[in-house]
Amino acid sequence: MPTANRHPVAVLVALAALLAAAVVFAFVRPEYDGQYDSGMIDFSTQHYYSPRTVRAAFASHGIKLYAGEQPAPGTSTMSADPRFFADALQVQVGPREGTGSWGPKLEPYDQRFGNVLVTYGGHDELLLDRVKASVDELR
C-alpha cells in the first residue's frame, strides 16, 4: 500500500483502465452471424458423380480441369487454372460415402448438387456461361 499512497493518480488511472477494459469485454461482443453457416452432408444419401464424369462434362464445353490437392480421402479438387487462384473456377467432388461440409458460400457463382461443389468468382462471362452449361449437363 505504500506505493498507492505515494502515487494516487497513477493507481486511479490504472484502476480506471482496468474498469474500462472490463466494461468493453463484458458488453461489446461480436454478434453471431449465421450467414456463413454450412451444414454437414451425408454423401451416401446424395447422387454420386465420379471425378471422370465431372471432368468429361466440363471438357465437352471446352473447360480443362487440372487436378489439385485431395483435401480428404475420396475427395477430388479440380480447377480451370493450374495455379488454383481463389476466384478461379474450382470444382470439388466429394466421396461416395461419409460426411463432410463444403463450407460457407463465398463466391458469386456457387452450385452444390449431389457430391459436387462448383464455384467461380472471376469476371469472365463467357467462361461463366460455359460453366453453367457444364453444370446443367451434369444435373
PDB file of C-alpha atoms in Angstrom:
ATOM      1  CA  MET A   1       0.000   0.000   0.000  1.00  0.00           C
ATOM      2  CA  PRO A   2       2.862   2.446   0.403  1.00  0.00           C
ATOM      3  CA  THR A   3       3.104   2.771  -3.396  1.00  0.00           C
ATOM      4  CA  ALA A   4      -0.599   3.603  -3.665  1.00  0.00           C
ATOM      5  CA  ASN A   5      -0.217   6.315  -1.056  1.00  0.00           C
ATOM      6  CA  ARG A   6       2.768   7.844  -2.840  1.00  0.00           C
ATOM      7  CA  HIS A   7       1.234   7.692  -6.357  1.00  0.00           C
ATOM      8  CA  PRO A   8      -2.551   8.014  -6.010  1.00  0.00           C
ATOM      9  CA  VAL A   9      -3.067   9.424  -9.533  1.00  0.00           C
ATOM     10  CA  ALA A  10      -1.217   6.531 -11.169  1.00  0.00           C
ATOM     11  CA  VAL A  11      -3.215   4.000  -9.149  1.00  0.00           C
ATOM     12  CA  LEU A  12      -6.507   5.684 -10.122  1.00  0.00           C
ATOM     13  CA  VAL A  13      -5.520   5.734 -13.800  1.00  0.00           C
ATOM     14  CA  ALA A  14      -4.608   2.019 -13.666  1.00  0.00           C
ATOM     15  CA  LEU A  15      -7.897   1.150 -11.948  1.00  0.00           C
ATOM     16  CA  ALA A  16      -9.867   3.222 -14.482  1.00  0.00           C
ATOM     17  CA  ALA A  17      -8.107   1.423 -17.357  1.00  0.00           C
ATOM     18  CA  LEU A  18      -8.860  -1.946 -15.773  1.00  0.00           C
ATOM     19  CA  LEU A  19     -12.517  -0.992 -15.299  1.00  0.00           C
ATOM     20  CA  ALA A  20     -12.787   0.274 -18.897  1.00  0.00           C
ATOM     21  CA  ALA A  21     -11.317  -2.981 -20.240  1.00  0.00           C
ATOM     22  CA  ALA A  22     -13.758  -4.996 -18.132  1.00  0.00           C
ATOM     23  CA  VAL A  23     -16.689  -2.975 -19.467  1.00  0.00           C
ATOM     24  CA  VAL A  24     -15.538  -3.416 -23.056  1.00  0.00           C
ATOM     25  CA  PHE A  25     -15.180  -7.192 -22.716  1.00  0.00           C
ATOM     26  CA  ALA A  26     -18.481  -7.510 -20.838  1.00  0.00           C
ATOM     27  CA  PHE A  27     -20.728  -5.504 -23.182  1.00  0.00           C
ATOM     28  CA  VAL A  28     -19.044  -5.159 -26.575  1.00  0.00           C
ATOM     29  CA  ARG A  29     -19.165  -8.679 -28.012  1.00  0.00           C
ATOM     30  CA  PRO A  30     -19.440  -9.704 -31.658  1.00  0.00           C
ATOM     31  CA  GLU A  31     -22.900 -10.710 -32.730  1.00  0.00           C
ATOM     32  CA  TYR A  32     -23.496 -14.178 -34.163  1.00  0.00           C
ATOM     33  CA  ASP A  33     -23.953 -14.100 -37.937  1.00  0.00           C
ATOM     34  CA  GLY A  34     -25.499 -17.286 -39.309  1.00  0.00           C
ATOM     35  CA  GLN A  35     -24.857 -16.197 -42.904  1.00  0.00           C
ATOM     36  CA  TYR A  36     -21.686 -18.283 -43.047  1.00  0.00           C
ATOM     37  CA  ASP A  37     -23.116 -21.496 -41.576  1.00  0.00           C
ATOM     38  CA  SER A  38     -22.661 -24.686 -43.509  1.00  0.00           C
ATOM     39  CA  GLY A  39     -24.394 -27.929 -42.640  1.00  0.00           C
ATOM     40  CA  MET A  40     -22.933 -31.396 -42.812  1.00  0.00           C
ATOM     41  CA  ILE A  41     -23.651 -33.519 -45.880  1.00  0.00           C
ATOM     42  CA  ASP A  42     -24.198 -37.277 -45.742  1.00  0.00           C
ATOM     43  CA  PHE A  43     -22.655 -38.197 -49.090  1.00  0.00           C
ATOM     44  CA  SER A  44     -24.152 -41.708 -49.018  1.00  0.00           C
ATOM     45  CA  THR A  45     -27.610 -40.130 -49.498  1.00  0.00           C
ATOM     46  CA  GLN A  46     -26.507 -37.889 -52.387  1.00  0.00           C
ATOM     47  CA  HIS A  47     -26.345 -38.729 -56.079  1.00  0.00           C
ATOM     48  CA  TYR A  48     -22.745 -39.732 -56.811  1.00  0.00           C
ATOM     49  CA  TYR A  49     -20.843 -38.095 -59.685  1.00  0.00           C
ATOM     50  CA  SER A  50     -17.404 -39.557 -60.378  1.00  0.00           C
ATOM     51  CA  PRO A  51     -14.481 -37.197 -60.996  1.00  0.00           C
ATOM     52  CA  ARG A  52     -14.215 -38.663 -64.515  1.00  0.00           C
ATOM     53  CA  THR A  53     -17.880 -37.810 -65.252  1.00  0.00           C
ATOM     54  CA  VAL A  54     -17.434 -34.272 -63.923  1.00  0.00           C
ATOM     55  CA  ARG A  55     -14.258 -33.722 -65.963  1.00  0.00           C
ATOM     56  CA  ALA A  56     -15.978 -35.016 -69.106  1.00  0.00           C
ATOM     57  CA  ALA A  57     -18.932 -32.653 -68.654  1.00  0.00           C
ATOM     58  CA  PHE A  58     -16.633 -29.646 -68.350  1.00  0.00           C
ATOM     59  CA  ALA A  59     -14.404 -30.839 -71.202  1.00  0.00           C
ATOM     60  CA  SER A  60     -17.434 -31.082 -73.501  1.00  0.00           C
ATOM     61  CA  HIS A  61     -17.786 -27.305 -73.053  1.00  0.00           C
ATOM     62  CA  GLY A  62     -14.087 -26.592 -73.627  1.00  0.00           C
ATOM     63  CA  ILE A  63     -13.035 -26.330 -69.976  1.00  0.00           C
ATOM     64  CA  LYS A  64      -9.990 -28.329 -68.943  1.00  0.00           C
ATOM     65  CA  LEU A  65      -9.871 -29.105 -65.230  1.00  0.00           C
ATOM     66  CA  TYR A  66      -6.472 -29.528 -63.577  1.00  0.00           C
ATOM     67  CA  ALA A  67      -6.159 -31.884 -60.616  1.00  0.00           C
ATOM     68  CA  GLY A  68      -5.337 -30.343 -57.275  1.00  0.00           C
ATOM     69  CA  GLU A  69      -4.968 -31.466 -53.705  1.00  0.00           C
ATOM     70  CA  GLN A  70      -7.027 -34.209 -52.148  1.00  0.00           C
ATOM     71  CA  PRO A  71      -8.354 -32.449 -49.012  1.00  0.00           C
ATOM     72  CA  ALA A  72      -9.914 -35.655 -47.656  1.00  0.00           C
ATOM     73  CA  PRO A  73      -9.905 -39.319 -48.667  1.00  0.00           C
ATOM     74  CA  GLY A  74     -12.142 -39.816 -51.696  1.00  0.00           C
ATOM     75  CA  THR A  75     -12.442 -36.084 -52.388  1.00  0.00           C
ATOM     76  CA  SER A  76     -11.068 -34.508 -55.560  1.00  0.00           C
ATOM     77  CA  THR A  77     -10.294 -30.834 -56.128  1.00  0.00           C
ATOM     78  CA  MET A  78     -10.014 -29.516 -59.675  1.00  0.00           C
ATOM     79  CA  SER A  79      -9.562 -26.067 -61.162  1.00  0.00           C
ATOM     80  CA  ALA A  80      -9.619 -24.483 -64.609  1.00  0.00           C
ATOM     81  CA  ASP A  81      -6.436 -22.635 -63.603  1.00  0.00           C
ATOM     82  CA  PRO A  82      -3.413 -24.798 -62.667  1.00  0.00           C
ATOM     83  CA  ARG A  83      -2.342 -22.101 -60.178  1.00  0.00           C
ATOM     84  CA  PHE A  84      -5.603 -22.528 -58.211  1.00  0.00           C
ATOM     85  CA  PHE A  85      -6.331 -18.851 -57.561  1.00  0.00           C
ATOM     86  CA  ALA A  86      -9.160 -18.276 -55.106  1.00  0.00           C
ATOM     87  CA  ASP A  87     -11.508 -16.714 -57.678  1.00  0.00           C
ATOM     88  CA  ALA A  88     -10.739 -19.269 -60.408  1.00  0.00           C
ATOM     89  CA  LEU A  89     -13.200 -21.969 -61.355  1.00  0.00           C
ATOM     90  CA  GLN A  90     -12.992 -24.582 -58.617  1.00  0.00           C
ATOM     91  CA  VAL A  91     -14.705 -27.964 -58.736  1.00  0.00           C
ATOM     92  CA  GLN A  92     -14.764 -30.344 -55.797  1.00  0.00           C
ATOM     93  CA  VAL A  93     -16.100 -33.857 -55.994  1.00  0.00           C
ATOM     94  CA  GLY A  94     -16.965 -35.497 -52.704  1.00  0.00           C
ATOM     95  CA  PRO A  95     -16.629 -39.166 -51.795  1.00  0.00           C
ATOM     96  CA  ARG A  96     -19.220 -41.863 -52.377  1.00  0.00           C
ATOM     97  CA  GLU A  97     -19.757 -42.304 -48.628  1.00  0.00           C
ATOM     98  CA  GLY A  98     -19.087 -40.406 -45.434  1.00  0.00           C
ATOM     99  CA  THR A  99     -19.938 -36.937 -44.237  1.00  0.00           C
ATOM    100  CA  GLY A 100     -18.448 -33.558 -44.915  1.00  0.00           C
ATOM    101  CA  SER A 101     -19.167 -29.898 -45.453  1.00  0.00           C
ATOM    102  CA  TRP A 102     -18.395 -27.596 -48.349  1.00  0.00           C
ATOM    103  CA  GLY A 103     -18.187 -24.608 -46.028  1.00  0.00           C
ATOM    104  CA  PRO A 104     -19.918 -21.265 -46.457  1.00  0.00           C
ATOM    105  CA  LYS A 105     -20.887 -19.818 -49.834  1.00  0.00           C
ATOM    106  CA  LEU A 106     -18.238 -17.197 -50.605  1.00  0.00           C
ATOM    107  CA  GLU A 107     -18.149 -16.863 -54.405  1.00  0.00           C
ATOM    108  CA  PRO A 108     -20.746 -15.154 -56.636  1.00  0.00           C
ATOM    109  CA  TYR A 109     -21.329 -18.426 -58.513  1.00  0.00           C
ATOM    110  CA  ASP A 110     -21.738 -21.356 -56.127  1.00  0.00           C
ATOM    111  CA  GLN A 111     -23.555 -24.540 -57.147  1.00  0.00           C
ATOM    112  CA  ARG A 112     -23.883 -27.555 -54.868  1.00  0.00           C
ATOM    113  CA  PHE A 113     -25.569 -30.741 -56.021  1.00  0.00           C
ATOM    114  CA  GLY A 114     -25.038 -34.400 -55.259  1.00  0.00           C
ATOM    115  CA  ASN A 115     -21.428 -34.744 -54.184  1.00  0.00           C
ATOM    116  CA  VAL A 116     -20.254 -31.808 -56.347  1.00  0.00           C
ATOM    117  CA  LEU A 117     -19.358 -28.203 -55.489  1.00  0.00           C
ATOM    118  CA  VAL A 118     -18.686 -25.717 -58.310  1.00  0.00           C
ATOM    119  CA  THR A 119     -17.541 -22.176 -57.506  1.00  0.00           C
ATOM    120  CA  TYR A 120     -16.388 -19.285 -59.664  1.00  0.00           C
ATOM    121  CA  GLY A 121     -15.543 -15.763 -58.565  1.00  0.00           C
ATOM    122  CA  GLY A 122     -13.963 -14.409 -61.740  1.00  0.00           C
ATOM    123  CA  HIS A 123     -15.299 -11.854 -64.207  1.00  0.00           C
ATOM    124  CA  ASP A 124     -15.134 -13.816 -67.474  1.00  0.00           C
ATOM    125  CA  GLU A 125     -18.788 -14.014 -68.540  1.00  0.00           C
ATOM    126  CA  LEU A 126     -18.021 -16.382 -71.434  1.00  0.00           C
ATOM    127  CA  LEU A 127     -16.347 -18.829 -69.062  1.00  0.00           C
ATOM    128  CA  LEU A 128     -19.229 -18.486 -66.624  1.00  0.00           C
ATOM    129  CA  ASP A 129     -21.715 -19.356 -69.388  1.00  0.00           C
ATOM    130  CA  ARG A 130     -19.711 -22.492 -70.221  1.00  0.00           C
ATOM    131  CA  VAL A 131     -19.524 -23.389 -66.527  1.00  0.00           C
ATOM    132  CA  LYS A 132     -23.309 -23.043 -66.216  1.00  0.00           C
ATOM    133  CA  ALA A 133     -23.788 -25.229 -69.299  1.00  0.00           C
ATOM    134  CA  SER A 134     -21.464 -27.866 -67.792  1.00  0.00           C
ATOM    135  CA  VAL A 135     -23.384 -27.843 -64.528  1.00  0.00           C
ATOM    136  CA  ASP A 136     -26.694 -28.133 -66.400  1.00  0.00           C
ATOM    137  CA  GLU A 137     -25.299 -31.117 -68.312  1.00  0.00           C
ATOM    138  CA  LEU A 138     -24.318 -32.835 -65.064  1.00  0.00           C
ATOM    139  CA  ARG A 139     -27.671 -32.292 -63.420  1.00  0.00           C
TER     140      ARG A 139
END
